[in-house]
mmCIF file of C-alpha atoms in Angstrom:
data_model
loop_
_atom_site.group_PDB
_atom_site.id
_atom_site.type_symbol
_atom_site.label_atom_id
_atom_site.label_comp_id
_atom_site.label_asym_id
_atom_site.label_seq_id
_atom_site.Cartn_x
_atom_site.Cartn_y
_atom_site.Cartn_z
ATOM 1 C CA MET A 61 150.611 127.398 106.408
ATOM 2 C CA LYS A 62 154.579 127.106 104.932
ATOM 3 C CA LEU A 63 156.503 129.891 103.489
ATOM 4 C CA ILE A 64 158.907 128.898 100.564
ATOM 5 C CA CYS A 65 161.529 130.345 98.585
ATOM 6 C CA ALA A 66 161.052 129.890 94.664
ATOM 7 C CA PRO A 67 163.499 128.552 92.432
ATOM 8 C CA MET A 68 165.003 131.279 90.376
ATOM 9 C CA ALA A 69 167.534 130.814 87.436
ATOM 10 C CA THR A 70 171.247 132.334 88.675
ATOM 11 C CA LEU A 71 169.534 133.655 92.178
ATOM 12 C CA SER A 72 168.246 130.247 94.253
ATOM 13 C CA HIS A 73 171.974 129.252 95.030
ATOM 14 C CA GLU A 74 173.893 129.020 98.395
ATOM 15 C CA ALA A 75 175.156 132.706 98.804
ATOM 16 C CA PHE A 76 171.467 133.779 98.279
ATOM 17 C CA ARG A 77 170.024 131.017 100.850
ATOM 18 C CA ARG A 78 172.097 132.715 103.658
ATOM 19 C CA ALA A 79 171.346 136.047 102.964
ATOM 20 C CA VAL A 80 167.543 135.041 103.373
ATOM 21 C CA GLU A 81 168.628 132.491 106.593
ATOM 22 C CA GLN A 82 170.049 135.189 108.465
ATOM 23 C CA PHE A 83 166.882 136.339 108.789
ATOM 24 C CA GLY A 84 165.179 133.073 109.874
ATOM 25 C CA GLY A 85 164.953 131.840 106.664
ATOM 26 C CA CYS A 86 162.203 129.807 105.294
ATOM 27 C CA ASP A 87 160.701 126.169 105.549
ATOM 28 C CA GLU A 88 161.506 125.478 102.102
ATOM 29 C CA TYR A 89 164.123 126.373 99.890
ATOM 30 C CA PHE A 90 163.590 125.690 96.183
ATOM 31 C CA THR A 91 167.096 125.300 94.067
ATOM 32 C CA GLU A 92 167.375 126.928 90.668
ATOM 33 C CA MET A 93 166.498 124.594 88.043
ATOM 34 C CA ILE A 94 169.218 121.727 87.388
ATOM 35 C CA ASN A 95 169.371 120.385 84.054
ATOM 36 C CA ALA A 96 169.098 116.695 84.075
ATOM 37 C CA PRO A 97 171.323 115.977 81.064
ATOM 38 C CA SER A 98 174.114 118.311 82.261
ATOM 39 C CA LEU A 99 174.031 117.209 85.797
ATOM 40 C CA LEU A 100 174.314 113.370 84.627
ATOM 41 C CA ASN A 101 177.392 114.466 82.309
ATOM 42 C CA MET A 102 178.675 116.196 85.653
ATOM 43 C CA GLY A 103 180.602 119.248 83.920
ATOM 44 C CA PRO A 104 182.651 121.396 85.544
ATOM 45 C CA PHE A 105 179.932 123.582 87.149
ATOM 46 C CA GLU A 106 177.631 120.835 88.390
ATOM 47 C CA LYS A 107 179.202 120.677 91.808
ATOM 48 C CA TYR A 108 178.020 123.859 92.271
ATOM 49 C CA TYR A 109 174.277 123.406 91.781
ATOM 50 C CA LEU A 110 174.745 120.512 94.216
ATOM 51 C CA LEU A 111 175.644 122.719 97.182
ATOM 52 C CA ASN A 112 172.968 122.569 99.556
ATOM 53 C CA GLY A 113 174.051 124.915 102.604
ATOM 54 C CA PRO A 114 173.311 126.413 104.704
ATOM 55 C CA VAL A 115 170.286 124.266 105.345
ATOM 56 C CA PRO A 116 170.371 120.873 103.549
ATOM 57 C CA GLU A 117 167.285 119.740 105.400
ATOM 58 C CA LYS A 118 165.181 122.679 103.769
ATOM 59 C CA ILE A 119 166.019 121.664 99.998
ATOM 60 C CA VAL A 120 163.793 121.098 97.562
ATOM 61 C CA TRP A 121 166.264 120.063 94.468
ATOM 62 C CA GLN A 122 164.160 121.298 90.953
ATOM 63 C CA LEU A 123 164.987 119.457 87.828
ATOM 64 C CA THR A 124 164.563 120.112 84.495
ATOM 65 C CA GLY A 125 165.162 118.314 81.148
ATOM 66 C CA THR A 126 162.905 116.924 78.070
ATOM 67 C CA LYS A 127 162.888 113.433 78.507
ATOM 68 C CA GLY A 128 161.752 111.059 81.562
ATOM 69 C CA ASP A 129 164.756 108.831 81.623
ATOM 70 C CA SER A 130 167.249 111.599 82.211
ATOM 71 C CA LEU A 131 164.935 113.098 84.956
ATOM 72 C CA ALA A 132 164.365 109.767 86.412
ATOM 73 C CA GLN A 133 168.827 109.231 86.503
ATOM 74 C CA ALA A 134 168.935 112.689 87.758
ATOM 75 C CA ALA A 135 166.667 112.135 90.362
ATOM 76 C CA ALA A 136 168.140 109.288 92.147
ATOM 77 C CA VAL A 137 171.363 111.577 91.931
ATOM 78 C CA VAL A 138 170.060 114.419 93.498
ATOM 79 C CA ALA A 139 168.080 112.347 96.200
ATOM 80 C CA ALA A 140 171.405 110.923 97.572
ATOM 81 C CA LYS A 141 172.148 114.467 98.363
ATOM 82 C CA GLY A 142 169.064 114.586 101.032
ATOM 83 C CA GLY A 143 166.710 117.129 101.710
ATOM 84 C CA LYS A 144 162.654 117.800 101.550
ATOM 85 C CA GLY A 145 162.438 116.415 98.230
ATOM 86 C CA ILE A 146 162.653 116.562 94.292
ATOM 87 C CA ASP A 147 160.811 119.208 91.866
ATOM 88 C CA ILE A 148 160.093 118.640 88.706
ATOM 89 C CA ASN A 149 159.563 121.633 86.202
ATOM 90 C CA MET A 150 156.583 121.942 84.493
ATOM 91 C CA GLY A 151 155.756 125.625 84.389
ATOM 92 C CA CYS A 152 159.033 127.682 83.173
ATOM 93 C CA SER A 153 157.822 129.707 80.208
ATOM 94 C CA ALA A 154 160.696 131.306 78.985
ATOM 95 C CA PRO A 155 161.202 130.435 75.368
ATOM 96 C CA GLN A 156 164.683 129.240 75.857
ATOM 97 C CA ILE A 157 163.489 126.249 77.986
ATOM 98 C CA TYR A 158 159.941 125.364 76.483
ATOM 99 C CA LYS A 159 161.088 125.387 72.790
ATOM 100 C CA THR A 160 163.598 122.460 73.850
ATOM 101 C CA SER A 161 160.460 120.623 75.180
ATOM 102 C CA ALA A 162 161.276 121.275 78.878
ATOM 103 C CA GLY A 163 159.363 123.422 81.198
ATOM 104 C CA ILE A 164 155.585 124.082 80.441
ATOM 105 C CA ALA A 165 156.149 122.088 77.086
ATOM 106 C CA TRP A 166 155.808 119.272 79.649
ATOM 107 C CA MET A 167 151.906 120.402 80.248
ATOM 108 C CA LEU A 168 151.501 120.445 76.353
ATOM 109 C CA LYS A 169 152.968 117.113 75.292
ATOM 110 C CA PRO A 170 150.738 114.271 74.733
ATOM 111 C CA ARG A 171 149.432 113.063 78.429
ATOM 112 C CA GLU A 172 151.055 109.799 78.154
ATOM 113 C CA GLU A 173 154.748 110.931 77.463
ATOM 114 C CA THR A 174 154.392 113.433 80.474
ATOM 115 C CA GLN A 175 152.859 110.532 82.668
ATOM 116 C CA ALA A 176 155.609 108.229 81.948
ATOM 117 C CA ALA A 177 158.396 110.814 82.834
ATOM 118 C CA VAL A 178 156.193 111.510 85.907
ATOM 119 C CA ARG A 179 156.176 107.350 86.371
ATOM 120 C CA ALA A 180 159.667 107.398 85.985
ATOM 121 C CA VAL A 181 160.963 109.789 88.561
ATOM 122 C CA LYS A 182 158.726 108.391 91.206
ATOM 123 C CA ALA A 183 159.925 105.009 90.582
ATOM 124 C CA ALA A 184 163.671 105.932 90.804
ATOM 125 C CA LEU A 185 162.889 107.930 94.243
ATOM 126 C CA THR A 186 160.924 104.587 95.328
ATOM 127 C CA ARG A 187 164.146 102.554 94.477
ATOM 128 C CA ALA A 188 166.343 105.159 96.445
ATOM 129 C CA GLU A 189 164.148 105.024 99.410
ATOM 130 C CA GLN A 190 163.952 101.062 99.631
ATOM 131 C CA SER A 191 167.964 101.026 99.087
ATOM 132 C CA GLY A 192 168.147 102.744 102.694
ATOM 133 C CA GLY A 193 167.792 106.351 101.475
ATOM 134 C CA GLN A 194 165.173 108.737 103.029
ATOM 135 C CA HIS A 195 161.945 109.574 101.763
ATOM 136 C CA MET A 196 162.090 112.321 99.057
ATOM 137 C CA ARG A 197 158.856 114.138 98.227
ATOM 138 C CA LEU A 198 157.939 114.330 94.642
ATOM 139 C CA SER A 199 156.336 117.693 93.744
ATOM 140 C CA VAL A 200 155.770 119.531 90.336
ATOM 141 C CA LYS A 201 155.630 123.168 89.688
ATOM 142 C CA CYS A 202 153.340 124.102 87.007
ATOM 143 C CA ARG A 203 151.092 127.050 85.733
ATOM 144 C CA LEU A 204 147.622 126.751 84.003
ATOM 145 C CA GLY A 205 148.806 125.866 80.491
ATOM 146 C CA ALA A 206 148.476 127.283 76.947
ATOM 147 C CA GLU A 207 146.418 130.346 76.342
ATOM 148 C CA ASP A 208 143.400 127.647 75.398
ATOM 149 C CA PHE A 209 143.775 125.821 78.278
ATOM 150 C CA THR A 210 140.441 124.872 79.773
ATOM 151 C CA ASP A 211 139.583 123.510 83.741
ATOM 152 C CA ASP A 212 138.579 119.927 82.364
ATOM 153 C CA ASP A 213 142.075 119.860 80.825
ATOM 154 C CA PHE A 214 143.878 121.003 83.471
ATOM 155 C CA PHE A 215 142.209 119.186 86.073
ATOM 156 C CA ALA A 216 142.976 116.425 84.001
ATOM 157 C CA PHE A 217 146.565 117.115 83.736
ATOM 158 C CA THR A 218 146.566 117.626 87.487
ATOM 159 C CA ASP A 219 144.842 114.296 88.551
ATOM 160 C CA MET A 220 147.122 112.546 86.753
ATOM 161 C CA LEU A 221 150.438 113.836 88.301
ATOM 162 C CA VAL A 222 148.585 112.773 91.858
ATOM 163 C CA ALA A 223 147.520 109.543 90.276
ATOM 164 C CA GLU A 224 150.977 109.029 89.472
ATOM 165 C CA GLY A 225 152.316 109.640 93.342
ATOM 166 C CA VAL A 226 153.040 113.861 93.027
ATOM 167 C CA GLU A 227 152.714 114.856 96.391
ATOM 168 C CA THR A 228 152.844 118.088 96.458
ATOM 169 C CA LEU A 229 151.797 121.071 93.989
ATOM 170 C CA THR A 230 153.104 124.308 93.334
ATOM 171 C CA LEU A 231 150.643 126.189 91.345
ATOM 172 C CA HIS A 232 151.474 129.546 89.273
ATOM 173 C CA PRO A 233 148.376 130.542 87.931
ATOM 174 C CA ARG A 234 149.108 132.277 84.880
ATOM 175 C CA THR A 235 149.176 130.995 81.428
ATOM 176 C CA MET A 236 152.375 130.601 79.308
ATOM 177 C CA LYS A 237 151.941 133.611 77.865
ATOM 178 C CA GLU A 238 151.022 135.611 80.311
ATOM 179 C CA LYS A 239 154.174 135.600 82.483
ATOM 180 C CA TYR A 240 154.228 138.547 84.802
ATOM 181 C CA ARG A 241 151.179 140.393 83.275
ATOM 182 C CA GLY A 242 148.232 141.160 85.329
ATOM 183 C CA LEU A 243 147.194 139.398 88.678
ATOM 184 C CA PRO A 244 147.481 135.674 88.668
ATOM 185 C CA ARG A 245 144.421 133.982 88.776
ATOM 186 C CA TYR A 246 144.607 132.667 92.661
ATOM 187 C CA GLU A 247 141.046 130.795 92.382
ATOM 188 C CA TYR A 248 142.529 128.262 90.295
ATOM 189 C CA VAL A 249 145.068 127.522 93.378
ATOM 190 C CA GLU A 250 141.588 127.590 95.809
ATOM 191 C CA LYS A 251 140.023 125.194 93.336
ATOM 192 C CA LEU A 252 142.980 122.960 93.058
ATOM 193 C CA ALA A 253 143.698 123.166 97.266
ATOM 194 C CA LEU A 254 139.985 122.378 97.502
ATOM 195 C CA ARG A 255 140.089 119.341 95.002
ATOM 196 C CA TYR A 256 143.010 117.927 96.950
ATOM 197 C CA GLU A 257 142.416 118.852 100.321
ATOM 198 C CA GLY A 258 143.724 116.514 102.966
ATOM 199 C CA LYS A 259 145.711 114.444 100.137
ATOM 200 C CA VAL A 260 148.131 116.724 98.379
ATOM 201 C CA PRO A 261 149.174 119.998 99.389
ATOM 202 C CA VAL A 262 149.063 122.767 97.068
ATOM 203 C CA TYR A 263 151.453 126.064 97.147
ATOM 204 C CA LEU A 264 150.794 129.336 95.557
ATOM 205 C CA ASN A 265 153.292 131.393 93.273
ATOM 206 C CA GLY A 266 153.207 134.256 91.880
ATOM 207 C CA GLY A 267 152.873 138.129 92.851
ATOM 208 C CA ILE A 268 153.837 137.566 96.174
ATOM 209 C CA HIS A 269 156.257 140.984 97.004
ATOM 210 C CA ASP A 270 154.894 142.004 100.483
ATOM 211 C CA VAL A 271 152.497 141.782 103.445
ATOM 212 C CA GLN A 272 149.617 143.234 101.720
ATOM 213 C CA SER A 273 150.146 140.921 98.532
ATOM 214 C CA ALA A 274 150.500 137.994 100.716
ATOM 215 C CA ARG A 275 147.141 138.956 102.765
ATOM 216 C CA HIS A 276 145.255 139.534 99.002
ATOM 217 C CA ALA A 277 146.334 136.187 98.211
ATOM 218 C CA LEU A 278 145.374 133.999 101.061
ATOM 219 C CA CYS A 279 142.043 135.936 100.839
ATOM 220 C CA ALA A 280 141.706 134.621 97.296
ATOM 221 C CA ALA A 281 142.960 130.955 98.162
ATOM 222 C CA PRO A 282 142.372 130.244 101.817
ATOM 223 C CA HIS A 283 143.087 126.766 101.738
ATOM 224 C CA THR A 284 146.654 126.714 100.222
ATOM 225 C CA ALA A 285 149.216 124.814 102.076
ATOM 226 C CA GLY A 286 152.065 127.476 101.206
ATOM 227 C CA LEU A 287 153.063 130.784 99.546
ATOM 228 C CA MET A 288 156.161 130.630 97.630
ATOM 229 C CA VAL A 289 158.288 134.123 97.385
ATOM 230 C CA ALA A 290 160.388 134.563 94.293
ATOM 231 C CA ARG A 291 162.165 137.673 93.151
ATOM 232 C CA ALA A 292 160.882 139.451 96.563
ATOM 233 C CA ALA A 293 163.191 137.535 98.449
ATOM 234 C CA ALA A 294 166.124 138.674 96.248
ATOM 235 C CA GLN A 295 164.922 142.796 97.212
ATOM 236 C CA LYS A 296 164.307 142.134 100.430
ATOM 237 C CA PRO A 297 166.121 138.734 102.229
ATOM 238 C CA TRP A 298 164.208 139.511 104.955
ATOM 239 C CA ILE A 299 160.922 139.387 103.490
ATOM 240 C CA PHE A 300 159.964 136.059 105.154
ATOM 241 C CA ALA A 301 160.741 137.053 108.434
ATOM 242 C CA GLN A 302 158.051 140.160 107.907
ATOM 243 C CA LEU A 303 155.609 137.449 106.347
ATOM 244 C CA ARG A 304 155.677 135.218 109.354
ATOM 245 C CA ALA A 305 155.268 138.105 111.849
ATOM 246 C CA ASP A 306 152.653 139.275 110.210
ATOM 247 C CA LEU A 307 150.489 136.383 108.811
ATOM 248 C CA LEU A 308 151.395 133.525 111.203
ATOM 249 C CA GLN A 309 151.681 135.066 114.467
ATOM 250 C CA ASP A 310 149.098 134.172 117.054
ATOM 251 C CA SER A 311 147.451 136.615 117.410
ATOM 252 C CA ALA A 312 147.078 136.522 121.566
ATOM 253 C CA ALA A 313 151.431 136.867 121.337
ATOM 254 C CA ALA A 314 152.926 139.848 122.012
ATOM 255 C CA PRO A 315 153.777 141.952 119.298
ATOM 256 C CA GLN A 316 157.259 141.166 117.839
ATOM 257 C CA GLU A 317 159.970 143.889 118.419
ATOM 258 C CA ALA A 318 161.361 145.401 115.115
ATOM 259 C CA GLN A 319 164.437 144.119 113.743
ATOM 260 C CA THR A 320 167.110 146.313 111.960
ATOM 261 C CA VAL A 321 168.946 145.454 108.868
ATOM 262 C CA ASP A 322 172.451 146.464 108.104
ATOM 263 C CA CYS A 323 171.914 147.006 104.324
ATOM 264 C CA ARG A 324 175.420 147.722 103.721
ATOM 265 C CA GLN A 325 176.932 144.767 105.299
ATOM 266 C CA LEU A 326 174.249 142.339 103.779
ATOM 267 C CA ALA A 327 175.320 143.450 100.442
ATOM 268 C CA LEU A 328 179.224 142.848 101.049
ATOM 269 C CA ASP A 329 178.289 139.243 102.977
ATOM 270 C CA PHE A 330 176.394 138.038 99.726
ATOM 271 C CA ILE A 331 179.275 139.191 97.503
ATOM 272 C CA ASP A 332 181.852 136.928 99.943
ATOM 273 C CA ASN A 333 179.312 134.171 99.571
ATOM 274 C CA VAL A 334 179.202 134.731 95.844
ATOM 275 C CA GLN A 335 182.959 134.004 95.650
ATOM 276 C CA ARG A 336 182.921 131.337 98.067
ATOM 277 C CA TYR A 337 180.052 129.203 96.679
ATOM 278 C CA GLN A 338 179.903 129.879 92.959
ATOM 279 C CA PRO A 339 182.763 129.044 90.401
ATOM 280 C CA GLN A 340 184.409 132.423 89.270
ATOM 281 C CA GLU A 341 183.070 132.351 85.816
ATOM 282 C CA PHE A 342 179.722 133.014 87.565
ATOM 283 C CA TRP A 343 180.358 135.685 89.777
ATOM 284 C CA LYS A 344 179.403 138.556 87.442
ATOM 285 C CA THR A 345 176.203 137.189 86.425
ATOM 286 C CA ARG A 346 175.187 136.162 90.073
ATOM 287 C CA LEU A 347 175.966 139.367 91.312
ATOM 288 C CA GLN A 348 174.143 141.198 88.470
ATOM 289 C CA ARG A 349 170.811 139.597 89.236
ATOM 290 C CA PHE A 350 170.713 140.132 92.837
ATOM 291 C CA PHE A 351 171.546 143.478 92.858
ATOM 292 C CA ALA A 352 169.217 144.459 90.154
ATOM 293 C CA TYR A 353 166.617 143.741 92.649
ATOM 294 C CA TYR A 354 168.288 144.559 96.234
ATOM 295 C CA CYS A 355 168.867 147.911 94.887
ATOM 296 C CA GLN A 356 165.204 148.705 94.473
ATOM 297 C CA ASN A 357 165.340 149.355 98.334
ATOM 298 C CA PHE A 358 167.198 152.689 98.251
ATOM 299 C CA SER A 359 166.662 156.377 97.866
ATOM 300 C CA PHE A 360 168.292 156.802 94.761
ATOM 301 C CA ALA A 361 167.709 152.917 93.394
ATOM 302 C CA HIS A 362 168.375 153.483 89.796
ATOM 303 C CA TYR A 363 171.851 154.876 90.110
ATOM 304 C CA PHE A 364 172.826 152.294 92.722
ATOM 305 C CA GLN A 365 171.913 149.384 90.258
ATOM 306 C CA THR A 366 173.240 151.169 87.324
ATOM 307 C CA GLN A 367 176.829 151.363 89.266
ATOM 308 C CA MET A 368 176.081 147.954 90.769
ATOM 309 C CA LEU A 369 175.400 146.175 87.236
ATOM 310 C CA ASN A 370 178.302 147.671 85.539
ATOM 311 C CA ALA A 371 180.611 146.510 88.223
ATOM 312 C CA LYS A 372 183.283 144.256 86.922
ATOM 313 C CA SER A 373 184.645 142.539 89.364
ATOM 314 C CA PRO A 374 183.638 141.587 93.278
ATOM 315 C CA GLU A 375 186.198 143.962 94.599
ATOM 316 C CA GLU A 376 184.645 146.829 92.139
ATOM 317 C CA SER A 377 181.318 145.568 93.507
ATOM 318 C CA ARG A 378 182.270 146.298 97.483
ATOM 319 C CA GLU A 379 183.871 149.615 96.495
ATOM 320 C CA ARG A 380 180.746 150.774 95.117
ATOM 321 C CA VAL A 381 178.899 149.378 97.827
ATOM 322 C CA ASN A 382 180.785 151.168 100.239
ATOM 323 C CA ALA A 383 180.675 154.110 98.512
ATOM 324 C CA TYR A 384 176.791 154.493 97.729
ATOM 325 C CA PHE A 385 176.295 153.602 101.566
ATOM 326 C CA ALA A 386 179.176 156.988 102.707
ATOM 327 C CA GLN A 387 177.112 159.345 100.208
ATOM 328 C CA GLU A 388 173.876 158.040 101.667
ATOM 329 C CA PRO A 389 174.234 157.054 105.242
ATOM 330 C CA ALA A 390 170.744 157.339 106.024
ATOM 331 C CA ASP A 391 170.205 154.202 103.393
ATOM 332 C CA GLN A 392 172.218 152.021 105.432
ATOM 333 C CA PHE A 393 170.048 150.682 108.516
ATOM 334 C CA ARG A 394 166.271 149.798 108.113
ATOM 335 C CA SER A 395 163.732 148.268 110.226
ATOM 336 C CA PHE A 396 160.622 145.995 109.598
#
């Protein structure tokens, strides 16, 4: 079973991957959504979305867009960068995404339009491979659909994806409006995994925030091929090491020794890497997004979070990190 880091806007970039990778990382890193038309226009920030360190071989490029032709052209661009593969986002339910006919809107469009878009992306990847490039896996990340979805409609949609050459599916088993409310309907991940068993791996996304929640998800969907972790990886960049030790360790193996995290140094390194791997215009938002989750680990979480969200520069962020751990030295080191 694989462990996968989810695509998260303003989070799934190189600085964040480096924070996760220092604890052994995961099997696959999905990038944040790359807007296909913006990539093709190659604006001033697009090159930062194409950074693939520190482990290029683990990268899955996630594309978003409203038209099949631009998705196909963008797929050819990122395929040249190498990695695991290309993922089409068909699950984002943020209003600013689906109202433009991207994200989950692909599940709601006429089936023929979505089918044509998938076929175009697959053809672009096939051409790139035939021209001497490596094979790039085509995957789709989706939800269950709208509130009135039916099993027949949902499985007809995924059957179409598989028939058009999609090689891996990731399911966040909630509807468009459920967002993050309530428990995900993991039974649909299991149904999907059994439907394509031996043919197309199915990853489970949603609700994984610690070992206990991962165990619950696997009990409900034991045939899933992988667990995708999202925001919990920002709170605890070491979560994949925890999951690997607990869920994947051979029961006959000796217990693993506890690891110690220097939480102060991890925060400082992240700030350094944001400056190194993100444009200056992005520094503030990238730091705010990460520390909104990371600060939840500590004794005075709300205070620390407020301090970091109000920092006006990386330099001020460093000062506030150092000040917090000087005041609360017991929070600096934690073991797992």
